[in-house]
Each structure stands twice: as structure tokens, then as C-alpha cells.
Amino acid sequence: MRKAVKFGGSSLACAAQFQKVRSILREDPSRRYIIPSAPGRRDSQDFKVTDLFYRYYDHWVHGREDPDLLGQIGTRYQEIIRGLSLDFDLKGALEEIRQNIQAGAGRDYAASRGEYLNGRLLAQYLGFAFLDPAEAVFFDETGALRPEATDLALKQRLTGCVGTVIPGFYGSLPSGRIKTFSRGGSDITGALVAKAVSADLYENWTDVSGFLLADPRIVENPVAIGTITYQELHELACMGACVLHEDAIFPVKEAGIPIHIKNTNRPQDLGTLIVPSAEPKPSCSITGITGKKGYCALNIRKASQKASDGFDQTVLDILEARDIPCEPLPSGAGTLSLLVPQERYLKQEHSVLSGIHRSVQPDSISLESDLALVAIGGRGNRAKSLIAGNVISALEDANIHIRTINQGMEDLAMVIGVYDRDFESAVRVIYNRFIRQDWAHAPS
Ligand code: ASP
């Protein structure tokens, strides 16, 4: 058994968190390839070290170098070094970073040092080897990842290694300069490592006990879902749910490696397992309740339209040309209803309306604004009809007005439209209905 194990910033934010990480690793020797983030926030007032490095660089580039910022970064690492009694020349390391920045190493280089230093400290603390991803994660001249070259290099450097720390978030360009992924990109490094070493499991340790059934800012202490498929997660992520960096899914999905989301602060919780496919179940289970605010519905009416007119396609092309995404809504004969992101639509409203008038000469166009979408994911043969019935009656009981209902999606049981102002209550009402009926699987 081989595991690639990624720890997020809050899991490695201070010496006490490093200690938790070490006991998690000691519990299971198959946790061999460790991918750390930079130290994250210790509380809501705190800063992520990556943000401090970005700020330090931005000040420097504008001719206002701020030694205080480097001091703050130093204090964060000093606490870890002292707390764990490590032997590390922090002063020397920070001075080298400063000099490299002054010599033109770039913004990505500066940002990557959060992971680099944390990786060096973690490797020393664990007694593991250290692999600098600049030597094994490769980008091309345009900044796009080179997946094959990276896979090969990681395989060569890691196969047969017993315990290795590989910092997340960065790699190198053909010129040797450092390049980072987008924010949160250590998830991607973890997935690339998992694939390269043919891991049996990619563990992603964070500060939540898995993929929560609903947003904890809306529902108090939501339960975590036990198992979810890559596809289900993708659909929920498109609708606003967020746990993992989206690009982290592809490498492991391709290799069929499950991802286990776990909580460093509550390792006893089961967490969520993300798997290539789930057992088909005759019953029904909920895989998530999520959604997004800020939509409006555009209703375009033309009584005399025929399917052969290409009416719908013309309208869709007009929106696409203006880069406005849209979702068709169920609508009556002679009317096309589309859901569009309100802010983006309003910025170009005149141009869209004149385009539609010119091209399809509609009888009327109306707009319904301030809508939100609530998406409910469900698995099982009976999921769609059971969920639909329950959602509708729960919202009716709570006097929440349903504006639209859509059941056409693959892995989402349904998406409903409500007014923006009702969004949070709708999520709570739906959550309570399903949890009361015990459809979800609680982690512990
Ligand atoms: N430290 C980086 C960030 O804050 C990358 C990561 O944590 O995954 O975005």
C-alpha cells in the first residue's frame, strides 16, 4: 500500500500542527509521499505566509521594500523551528530569498518560498528526504503544465523512495525560473505525485471533516458525505461547492486513484472518499446541497417561431459572442427562457437586447432579476423523483417561492431557482428535510 499525502496550509500553520501531522504519519507507514502547503492562517485575524510573500514582492517591485514583512514571515517559521527544536539556518535562508528576488527571480519564485521553507522544515522534522519540485514539476514556455514530462520526472525521482517531502504549488519553466500553479495549487502537486507513484490513495488533509453536505456558513455543523464520485463532485463544484482545486481531480481521476479528504484536527472522523464510480444503489442518497446567487432569467417570446427558424440558436450565439454563459430553463411554446449571471448580463444588456431585436424580432423580452440557484446532488435510481418531491414540499411548507425547476442534469438530482433573498433559507430548509429523514451518511 502506497499513499500520497497532502497537508493544507492550516494543517501546517504552527509547531503544534506539525506535531499532529507527524502523529498522523506515524500511524500509517504507507503514508510515504508528503506534499505540504505553506503555513496558513492560525486564526481568522492571521495571514497566510503565501500572502505575506506576495506582499513583500509587490512592495519590493514598487521600490518600497518592507523589511517588516520579511520579519513577519521569519517569525512564523521561527515559531515552528523553536517549537520543534529544529536545526535550521532561517536567517541565511531568508537572506538568500531576498537576494534572489533582487536579482530578478520573480513573483512566482517569491510566492513559492512559503512551500519551499515549510517543506524543508517538515522533511527535517520527519527525518524524510526532500525533493524540490523545481526539479520534477515542469511547465512549458507559456506556463502550461507539461504532464508527461512531470510524470516521468516524479516517477524517476520517487519510485522506491521510503519517505519524501515534495513541496506543493510550484515547479519550473524551461528557463529554470520558478512557476506556480494558481492559488490552492498544492492540491494539484499532490495529485501529480499520487499518479506518478501509482499510489493506492491520495489523502488530502485539511481543516474540515470531508465534503460537507452544505456550506457551514449557511447550515450549522453540516454532516460530511461518506463517498462521492469525481463526476458528482465536479457537478457540485460547477454549482458553487468548493473543497479541492478543480485541476487536482484530473491526474488522479485519470489513474483511477481515490482521494480521501480528512481533517488534521479530527483524524478520527471518517472524512469523504472521492471515487471513480459509486456502487449503484436502489435507494436514494443525497450527495450535496449547494448553489449560487446573482442570476436573472431572460424570457424571449415569439409566438410565430418554428423549430426550423434557428430562433434558439441565434439567441444563444448572441450571448456567447458577448461571453455570457447561460442555462436554458423549461419554458412554454413560443418562449425561450434562459438563466444568465446577472452582473455580466447587465453590463452588456443594451448590446444583447439590440442584438436579439435585430436578429429574431421577438414579440417581447422580459427579465426576472435577483435569482439564486440551489443544486441538490443525489445518487440512486429513485433519487430524482424522491428528491424533487421532498424539495418542493419542504420549500412550500416554508413559504419559499420556487421560480424555476430543472431536472435535466446528469448527476444533479435537481436545480431550483428561488429569489436571491431566500437562498440561505432554502438551503437550510432542504438540508433539514433530508437530514431529518436520515438520507445522508454522517461521518461519526
Ligand atoms: N500556498 C498556496 C496558496 O496559498 C498554495 C496552496 O496552499 O495550495 O494558495
Short mmCIF file of C-alpha atoms and ligand atoms in Angstrom, two decimals:
data_model
loop_
_atom_site.label_atom_id
_atom_site.label_comp_id
_atom_site.label_asym_id
_atom_site.label_seq_id
_atom_site.Cartn_x
_atom_site.Cartn_y
_atom_site.Cartn_z
CA MET A 1 0.00 0.00 0.00
CA ARG A 2 1.34 3.44 -1.03
CA LYS A 3 -0.21 6.78 -0.20
CA ALA A 4 0.49 10.32 -1.36
CA VAL A 5 -0.49 12.68 1.41
CA LYS A 6 -1.08 16.40 1.03
CA PHE A 7 -1.41 18.73 4.02
CA GLY A 8 -3.06 22.12 3.51
CA GLY A 9 -1.84 25.40 4.99
CA SER A 10 -3.93 25.29 8.17
CA SER A 11 -2.61 21.75 8.86
CA LEU A 12 0.95 23.14 8.93
CA ALA A 13 0.37 26.63 10.28
CA CYS A 14 2.43 26.28 13.50
CA ALA A 15 4.55 23.87 15.55
CA ALA A 16 1.50 22.27 17.21
CA GLN A 17 0.03 21.46 13.79
CA PHE A 18 3.34 19.92 12.65
CA GLN A 19 3.10 17.62 15.69
CA LYS A 20 -0.40 16.49 14.66
CA VAL A 21 0.90 15.84 11.16
CA ARG A 22 3.74 13.70 12.49
CA SER A 23 1.40 11.53 14.57
CA ILE A 24 -0.90 11.07 11.57
CA LEU A 25 2.08 9.90 9.51
CA ARG A 26 3.44 7.65 12.22
CA GLU A 27 0.13 5.87 12.47
CA ASP A 28 0.41 4.56 8.94
CA PRO A 29 3.80 3.84 7.30
CA SER A 30 2.20 3.65 3.85
CA ARG A 31 1.92 7.48 4.01
CA ARG A 32 5.22 7.92 2.17
CA TYR A 33 4.99 10.89 -0.16
CA ILE A 34 4.15 14.07 1.67
CA ILE A 35 3.09 17.29 -0.07
CA PRO A 36 2.97 20.34 2.22
CA SER A 37 1.42 23.77 1.63
CA ALA A 38 2.89 26.95 3.10
CA PRO A 39 1.82 27.86 6.66
CA GLY A 40 -1.79 29.04 6.53
CA ARG A 41 -3.85 31.09 8.96
CA ARG A 42 -3.81 30.12 12.64
CA ASP A 43 -7.00 32.11 13.28
CA SER A 44 -9.29 34.46 11.40
CA GLN A 45 -7.05 37.52 12.05
CA ASP A 46 -3.92 35.81 10.78
CA PHE A 47 -2.21 35.91 7.35
CA LYS A 48 -1.18 33.09 5.07
CA VAL A 49 2.59 33.05 4.56
CA THR A 50 1.99 32.91 0.79
CA ASP A 51 0.12 36.24 1.02
CA LEU A 52 2.98 37.74 3.04
CA PHE A 53 5.45 36.67 0.36
CA TYR A 54 3.25 38.17 -2.40
CA ARG A 55 3.04 41.43 -0.44
CA TYR A 56 6.75 41.50 0.20
CA TYR A 57 7.43 41.05 -3.52
CA ASP A 58 4.84 43.65 -4.61
CA HIS A 59 6.30 46.25 -2.26
CA TRP A 60 9.80 45.48 -3.47
CA VAL A 61 8.85 45.72 -7.14
CA HIS A 62 7.37 49.18 -6.50
CA GLY A 63 10.60 50.33 -4.89
CA ARG A 64 9.24 50.12 -1.34
CA GLU A 65 10.90 47.06 0.13
CA ASP A 66 9.31 46.34 3.53
CA PRO A 67 11.69 44.51 5.88
CA ASP A 68 8.81 44.17 8.37
CA LEU A 69 7.07 41.76 6.03
CA LEU A 70 10.14 39.56 5.79
CA GLY A 71 10.32 39.86 9.60
CA GLN A 72 6.72 38.61 9.91
CA ILE A 73 7.49 35.68 7.63
CA GLY A 74 10.59 34.93 9.70
CA THR A 75 8.57 34.97 12.94
CA ARG A 76 6.15 32.40 11.54
CA TYR A 77 8.93 29.96 10.68
CA GLN A 78 10.88 30.74 13.84
CA GLU A 79 7.92 29.60 15.93
CA ILE A 80 7.92 26.28 14.09
CA ILE A 81 11.71 25.83 14.31
CA ARG A 82 11.78 26.61 18.04
CA GLY A 83 8.61 24.65 18.84
CA LEU A 84 10.04 21.54 17.20
CA SER A 85 13.68 22.10 18.23
CA LEU A 86 14.87 22.01 14.62
CA ASP A 87 18.31 22.99 13.45
CA PHE A 88 17.76 25.32 10.51
CA ASP A 89 19.55 28.46 9.34
CA LEU A 90 16.43 30.58 8.85
CA LYS A 91 18.32 33.87 8.68
CA GLY A 92 20.52 32.53 5.90
CA ALA A 93 17.55 31.08 4.01
CA LEU A 94 15.60 34.36 4.14
CA GLU A 95 18.63 36.37 3.08
CA GLU A 96 19.13 34.07 0.11
CA ILE A 97 15.46 34.53 -0.88
CA ARG A 98 15.84 38.30 -0.57
CA GLN A 99 18.92 38.32 -2.77
CA ASN A 100 17.32 36.08 -5.38
CA ILE A 101 14.30 38.38 -5.56
CA GLN A 102 16.60 41.36 -6.02
CA ALA A 103 18.40 39.51 -8.77
CA GLY A 104 15.05 39.19 -10.62
CA ALA A 105 13.79 35.73 -9.59
CA GLY A 106 10.18 36.93 -10.00
CA ARG A 107 6.83 36.96 -8.21
CA ASP A 108 6.17 33.23 -8.56
CA TYR A 109 9.57 32.50 -7.03
CA ALA A 110 8.70 34.71 -4.06
CA ALA A 111 5.30 33.03 -3.58
CA SER A 112 6.76 29.54 -3.85
CA ARG A 113 9.15 30.10 -0.93
CA GLY A 114 6.30 29.53 1.54
CA GLU A 115 6.02 25.89 0.43
CA TYR A 116 9.77 25.51 -0.05
CA LEU A 117 10.65 26.52 3.52
CA ASN A 118 7.77 24.56 5.04
CA GLY A 119 8.87 21.51 3.05
CA ARG A 120 12.46 21.81 4.25
CA LEU A 121 11.32 22.07 7.88
CA LEU A 122 8.84 19.22 7.58
CA ALA A 123 11.42 16.93 5.95
CA GLN A 124 13.86 17.61 8.77
CA TYR A 125 11.20 17.10 11.44
CA LEU A 126 10.07 13.78 9.97
CA GLY A 127 13.54 12.58 9.01
CA PHE A 128 12.35 12.27 5.38
CA ALA A 129 14.14 13.07 2.12
CA PHE A 130 13.36 16.40 0.38
CA LEU A 131 12.62 16.76 -3.32
CA ASP A 132 12.48 20.29 -4.72
CA PRO A 133 9.60 20.32 -7.26
CA ALA A 134 11.66 22.74 -9.40
CA GLU A 135 13.47 19.53 -10.41
CA ALA A 136 10.40 17.44 -11.18
CA VAL A 137 7.28 19.54 -11.91
CA PHE A 138 7.65 21.14 -15.33
CA PHE A 139 5.83 23.91 -17.19
CA ASP A 140 6.28 24.96 -20.84
CA GLU A 141 7.19 28.48 -22.08
CA THR A 142 3.53 29.51 -22.00
CA GLY A 143 3.21 28.47 -18.36
CA ALA A 144 1.12 25.35 -19.03
CA LEU A 145 1.94 22.20 -17.10
CA ARG A 146 3.86 19.52 -19.04
CA PRO A 147 2.04 16.48 -17.62
CA GLU A 148 4.08 13.73 -19.32
CA ALA A 149 7.49 15.23 -18.52
CA THR A 150 6.36 15.85 -14.93
CA ASP A 151 5.01 12.34 -14.53
CA LEU A 152 8.24 10.84 -15.81
CA ALA A 153 10.47 13.00 -13.63
CA LEU A 154 8.40 12.37 -10.49
CA LYS A 155 8.45 8.62 -11.22
CA GLN A 156 12.22 8.63 -11.66
CA ARG A 157 12.83 10.64 -8.52
CA LEU A 158 10.30 8.98 -6.25
CA THR A 159 9.94 5.33 -7.16
CA GLY A 160 11.39 3.19 -4.40
CA CYS A 161 11.79 6.13 -2.01
CA VAL A 162 10.66 5.44 1.51
CA GLY A 163 9.71 8.84 2.87
CA THR A 164 9.93 12.02 0.81
CA VAL A 165 8.58 15.54 1.21
CA ILE A 166 7.74 17.35 -2.05
CA PRO A 167 6.51 20.93 -1.50
CA GLY A 168 3.29 21.78 -3.31
CA PHE A 169 2.27 24.68 -5.54
CA TYR A 170 5.29 25.17 -7.83
CA GLY A 171 7.64 23.79 -10.43
CA SER A 172 9.91 25.28 -13.06
CA LEU A 173 9.82 26.71 -16.58
CA PRO A 174 12.22 25.53 -19.32
CA SER A 175 14.42 28.52 -18.43
CA GLY A 176 14.72 27.18 -14.87
CA ARG A 177 12.65 30.04 -13.43
CA ILE A 178 10.09 29.12 -10.80
CA LYS A 179 6.45 28.97 -11.85
CA THR A 180 3.48 28.39 -9.53
CA PHE A 181 0.06 26.90 -10.15
CA SER A 182 -2.94 29.11 -9.39
CA ARG A 183 -3.82 29.66 -5.72
CA GLY A 184 -4.56 26.48 -3.80
CA GLY A 185 -2.35 24.62 -6.28
CA SER A 186 -0.68 22.28 -3.77
CA ASP A 187 -3.72 20.06 -4.32
CA ILE A 188 -2.52 19.66 -7.91
CA THR A 189 1.04 18.77 -6.90
CA GLY A 190 -0.41 16.14 -4.55
CA ALA A 191 -2.47 14.65 -7.37
CA LEU A 192 0.52 14.61 -9.75
CA VAL A 193 2.65 12.83 -7.16
CA ALA A 194 -0.13 10.32 -6.41
CA LYS A 195 -0.41 9.49 -10.09
CA ALA A 196 3.35 9.26 -10.69
CA VAL A 197 3.97 6.84 -7.82
CA SER A 198 0.79 4.85 -8.66
CA ALA A 199 -0.50 5.49 -5.17
CA ASP A 200 -3.40 3.42 -3.90
CA LEU A 201 -4.82 6.51 -2.28
CA TYR A 202 -4.35 10.28 -2.38
CA GLU A 203 -5.04 11.69 1.08
CA ASN A 204 -5.82 15.38 1.26
CA TRP A 205 -5.68 16.64 4.86
CA THR A 206 -7.40 19.91 5.62
CA ASP A 207 -9.42 21.57 8.37
CA VAL A 208 -12.85 20.14 7.56
CA SER A 209 -14.01 16.57 8.05
CA GLY A 210 -14.63 15.96 4.36
CA PHE A 211 -17.03 17.19 1.77
CA LEU A 212 -19.78 18.77 3.78
CA LEU A 213 -23.32 18.26 2.65
CA ALA A 214 -23.94 22.01 2.75
CA ASP A 215 -21.96 25.22 3.26
CA PRO A 216 -21.16 25.54 7.01
CA ARG A 217 -21.65 29.33 6.73
CA ILE A 218 -25.30 28.60 5.97
CA VAL A 219 -26.04 25.37 7.84
CA GLU A 220 -24.67 24.86 11.33
CA ASN A 221 -22.41 21.79 11.61
CA PRO A 222 -23.45 20.07 8.42
CA VAL A 223 -22.65 16.36 8.15
CA ALA A 224 -19.97 15.16 5.73
CA ILE A 225 -20.82 12.85 2.91
CA GLY A 226 -19.09 9.44 3.11
CA THR A 227 -18.48 8.76 -0.58
CA ILE A 228 -18.83 10.86 -3.69
CA THR A 229 -17.73 10.22 -7.29
CA TYR A 230 -15.42 12.50 -9.25
CA GLN A 231 -18.31 13.29 -11.57
CA GLU A 232 -20.72 14.14 -8.77
CA LEU A 233 -18.10 16.37 -7.19
CA HIS A 234 -17.46 18.09 -10.49
CA GLU A 235 -21.17 18.83 -10.98
CA LEU A 236 -21.47 20.21 -7.45
CA ALA A 237 -18.27 22.25 -7.89
CA CYS A 238 -19.70 23.81 -11.07
CA MET A 239 -22.67 24.86 -8.97
CA GLY A 240 -20.53 26.58 -6.36
CA ALA A 241 -19.35 23.90 -3.91
CA CYS A 242 -15.65 24.07 -3.12
CA VAL A 243 -13.30 21.62 -1.42
CA LEU A 244 -10.41 20.93 -3.73
CA HIS A 245 -8.63 22.78 -6.50
CA GLU A 246 -10.62 21.72 -9.60
CA ASP A 247 -7.49 20.83 -11.60
CA ALA A 248 -6.39 18.44 -8.85
CA ILE A 249 -9.07 15.97 -9.84
CA PHE A 250 -7.82 15.18 -13.36
CA PRO A 251 -4.49 13.40 -12.72
CA VAL A 252 -5.91 11.05 -10.10
CA LYS A 253 -9.21 10.58 -11.89
CA GLU A 254 -7.30 9.52 -14.99
CA ALA A 255 -5.36 6.98 -12.94
CA GLY A 256 -8.47 5.82 -11.03
CA ILE A 257 -6.93 6.74 -7.66
CA PRO A 258 -9.45 7.64 -4.93
CA ILE A 259 -8.99 10.87 -2.96
CA HIS A 260 -9.64 10.82 0.76
CA ILE A 261 -10.41 14.21 2.33
CA LYS A 262 -9.52 14.15 6.03
CA ASN A 263 -9.37 16.60 8.94
CA THR A 264 -5.94 17.07 10.57
CA ASN A 265 -7.64 18.37 13.72
CA ARG A 266 -10.06 15.42 13.91
CA PRO A 267 -8.27 12.45 12.34
CA GLN A 268 -10.82 10.11 13.92
CA ASP A 269 -13.56 11.45 11.60
CA LEU A 270 -14.18 9.30 8.55
CA GLY A 271 -13.86 12.12 6.03
CA THR A 272 -15.01 11.86 2.43
CA LEU A 273 -13.79 9.37 -0.12
CA ILE A 274 -13.90 10.59 -3.73
CA VAL A 275 -14.03 7.56 -6.03
CA PRO A 276 -14.12 6.90 -9.78
CA SER A 277 -17.59 5.36 -9.57
CA ALA A 278 -20.05 4.56 -6.82
CA GLU A 279 -21.95 1.34 -6.27
CA PRO A 280 -25.35 1.74 -7.91
CA LYS A 281 -27.87 1.78 -5.11
CA PRO A 282 -31.55 1.03 -5.33
CA SER A 283 -32.23 3.57 -2.58
CA CYS A 284 -31.53 7.25 -2.69
CA SER A 285 -28.83 9.32 -1.01
CA ILE A 286 -28.01 13.00 -1.09
CA THR A 287 -24.53 13.97 -2.21
CA GLY A 288 -24.67 17.70 -1.64
CA ILE A 289 -26.73 20.86 -1.44
CA THR A 290 -25.04 23.87 -2.96
CA GLY A 291 -25.79 26.80 -5.23
CA LYS A 292 -25.04 30.30 -6.41
CA LYS A 293 -26.63 33.70 -6.15
CA GLY A 294 -26.80 36.53 -8.66
CA TYR A 295 -28.75 35.20 -11.63
CA CYS A 296 -31.55 36.54 -13.77
CA ALA A 297 -33.95 34.87 -16.17
CA LEU A 298 -34.28 36.28 -19.66
CA ASN A 299 -37.59 35.37 -21.31
CA ILE A 300 -37.82 35.92 -25.06
CA ARG A 301 -41.23 35.45 -26.62
CA LYS A 302 -42.08 34.99 -30.27
CA ALA A 303 -45.39 33.27 -30.86
CA SER A 304 -44.77 32.54 -34.53
CA GLN A 305 -41.37 30.83 -34.14
CA LYS A 306 -40.80 27.34 -35.58
CA ALA A 307 -38.10 24.87 -34.68
CA SER A 308 -36.62 25.26 -38.15
CA ASP A 309 -36.15 29.02 -37.68
CA GLY A 310 -33.00 28.51 -35.61
CA PHE A 311 -34.50 31.03 -33.16
CA ASP A 312 -32.98 29.44 -30.02
CA GLN A 313 -29.55 29.03 -31.58
CA THR A 314 -29.46 32.64 -32.76
CA VAL A 315 -30.17 33.90 -29.24
CA LEU A 316 -27.57 31.55 -27.73
CA ASP A 317 -25.00 32.77 -30.27
CA ILE A 318 -25.70 36.39 -29.33
CA LEU A 319 -24.97 35.63 -25.67
CA GLU A 320 -21.94 33.51 -26.48
CA ALA A 321 -20.44 36.24 -28.64
CA ARG A 322 -20.59 38.50 -25.57
CA ASP A 323 -19.13 35.81 -23.34
CA ILE A 324 -22.28 35.47 -21.24
CA PRO A 325 -22.85 31.86 -20.13
CA CYS A 326 -26.45 30.70 -19.97
CA GLU A 327 -28.59 27.76 -18.89
CA PRO A 328 -31.83 27.04 -20.73
CA LEU A 329 -34.87 26.88 -18.49
CA PRO A 330 -38.02 24.86 -19.14
CA SER A 331 -40.42 27.20 -20.94
CA GLY A 332 -43.71 27.13 -22.82
CA ALA A 333 -44.25 27.06 -26.59
CA GLY A 334 -43.17 30.26 -28.29
CA THR A 335 -40.93 31.34 -25.39
CA LEU A 336 -37.24 30.83 -24.77
CA SER A 337 -36.16 31.25 -21.15
CA LEU A 338 -32.51 31.47 -20.22
CA LEU A 339 -30.75 31.84 -16.93
CA VAL A 340 -27.77 34.22 -17.07
CA PRO A 341 -25.36 35.64 -14.46
CA GLN A 342 -26.94 38.98 -13.61
CA GLU A 343 -23.88 41.19 -13.27
CA ARG A 344 -22.34 40.02 -16.53
CA TYR A 345 -25.63 40.35 -18.34
CA LEU A 346 -26.42 43.84 -17.06
CA LYS A 347 -23.01 45.14 -18.18
CA GLN A 348 -23.93 44.28 -21.77
CA GLU A 349 -27.72 44.49 -21.62
CA HIS A 350 -28.13 47.07 -24.39
CA SER A 351 -25.94 45.22 -26.79
CA VAL A 352 -27.69 41.87 -26.04
CA LEU A 353 -31.18 43.34 -26.42
CA SER A 354 -30.43 45.14 -29.64
CA GLY A 355 -28.74 42.01 -30.99
CA ILE A 356 -31.84 39.92 -30.21
CA HIS A 357 -34.27 42.51 -31.63
CA ARG A 358 -32.24 42.80 -34.80
CA SER A 359 -31.78 39.07 -35.36
CA VAL A 360 -35.03 37.41 -34.30
CA GLN A 361 -37.61 40.23 -33.99
CA PRO A 362 -39.27 38.87 -30.82
CA ASP A 363 -42.79 39.85 -29.66
CA SER A 364 -41.43 40.71 -26.23
CA ILE A 365 -38.45 40.30 -23.92
CA SER A 366 -38.80 40.27 -20.15
CA LEU A 367 -36.31 39.95 -17.35
CA GLU A 368 -36.72 38.46 -13.91
CA SER A 369 -33.83 39.55 -11.70
CA ASP A 370 -32.24 38.61 -8.34
CA LEU A 371 -32.49 34.86 -8.61
CA ALA A 372 -30.39 32.19 -6.96
CA LEU A 373 -29.89 28.56 -7.92
CA VAL A 374 -29.93 25.75 -5.40
CA ALA A 375 -28.48 22.47 -6.68
CA ILE A 376 -29.16 19.15 -5.00
CA GLY A 377 -26.97 16.17 -5.84
CA GLY A 378 -28.41 12.71 -5.37
CA ARG A 379 -27.44 9.15 -6.11
CA GLY A 380 -29.55 6.08 -6.66
CA ASN A 381 -32.24 5.01 -9.06
CA ARG A 382 -35.01 6.71 -7.20
CA ALA A 383 -33.05 9.83 -6.35
CA LYS A 384 -34.51 12.28 -8.83
CA SER A 385 -38.20 11.76 -8.15
CA LEU A 386 -37.82 11.33 -4.38
CA ILE A 387 -35.64 14.39 -4.00
CA ALA A 388 -37.86 16.51 -6.23
CA GLY A 389 -40.98 15.66 -4.24
CA ASN A 390 -39.29 16.41 -0.93
CA VAL A 391 -37.61 19.62 -2.05
CA ILE A 392 -40.81 21.05 -3.46
CA SER A 393 -42.92 20.23 -0.42
CA ALA A 394 -40.21 21.43 2.03
CA LEU A 395 -39.97 24.80 0.26
CA GLU A 396 -43.73 25.15 0.02
CA ASP A 397 -44.08 24.45 3.75
CA ALA A 398 -41.54 27.18 4.43
CA ASN A 399 -43.33 29.62 2.12
CA ILE A 400 -40.33 29.88 -0.17
CA HIS A 401 -41.37 30.71 -3.67
CA ILE A 402 -39.92 28.41 -6.36
CA ARG A 403 -39.19 30.34 -9.56
CA THR A 404 -37.80 27.55 -11.76
CA ILE A 405 -37.20 23.82 -11.60
CA ASN A 406 -34.69 21.94 -13.72
CA GLN A 407 -34.16 18.19 -13.59
CA GLY A 408 -32.28 17.58 -16.81
CA MET A 409 -28.74 17.30 -15.41
CA GLU A 410 -26.59 14.16 -15.21
CA ASP A 411 -25.60 13.78 -11.58
CA LEU A 412 -27.56 16.57 -10.00
CA ALA A 413 -30.96 15.43 -8.86
CA MET A 414 -32.36 18.89 -9.46
CA VAL A 415 -31.61 22.59 -9.65
CA ILE A 416 -34.23 25.02 -8.45
CA GLY A 417 -34.41 28.78 -8.81
CA VAL A 418 -35.51 30.90 -5.86
CA TYR A 419 -35.19 34.60 -5.12
CA ASP A 420 -31.71 35.66 -4.00
CA ARG A 421 -33.05 36.75 -0.63
CA ASP A 422 -34.42 33.23 0.02
CA PHE A 423 -31.22 31.41 -0.93
CA GLU A 424 -29.84 30.69 2.56
CA SER A 425 -33.26 29.72 3.98
CA ALA A 426 -33.87 27.42 1.03
CA VAL A 427 -30.56 25.60 1.61
CA ARG A 428 -31.38 25.24 5.33
CA VAL A 429 -34.93 24.04 4.72
CA ILE A 430 -33.79 21.42 2.20
CA TYR A 431 -30.93 20.30 4.43
CA ASN A 432 -33.20 19.88 7.44
CA ARG A 433 -35.72 17.91 5.43
CA PHE A 434 -33.15 15.41 4.21
CA ILE A 435 -31.17 15.11 7.42
CA ARG A 436 -34.33 14.58 9.43
CA GLN A 437 -35.15 11.74 7.09
CA ASP A 438 -31.63 10.41 7.62
CA TRP A 439 -30.76 10.16 3.95
CA ALA A 440 -27.25 11.41 4.37
CA HIS A 441 -24.46 9.44 5.92
CA ALA A 442 -22.94 11.07 8.99
CA PRO A 443 -19.19 10.58 9.41
CA SER A 444 -19.09 9.72 13.08
N1 ASP B 1 0.13 28.31 -0.50
C1 ASP B 1 -0.57 28.44 -1.75
C2 ASP B 1 -1.80 29.30 -1.57
O1 ASP B 1 -1.99 29.87 -0.51
C3 ASP B 1 -0.89 27.13 -2.38
C4 ASP B 1 -1.71 26.17 -1.56
O2 ASP B 1 -1.91 26.38 -0.36
O3 ASP B 1 -2.15 25.18 -2.10
O4 ASP B 1 -2.57 29.43 -2.49
#
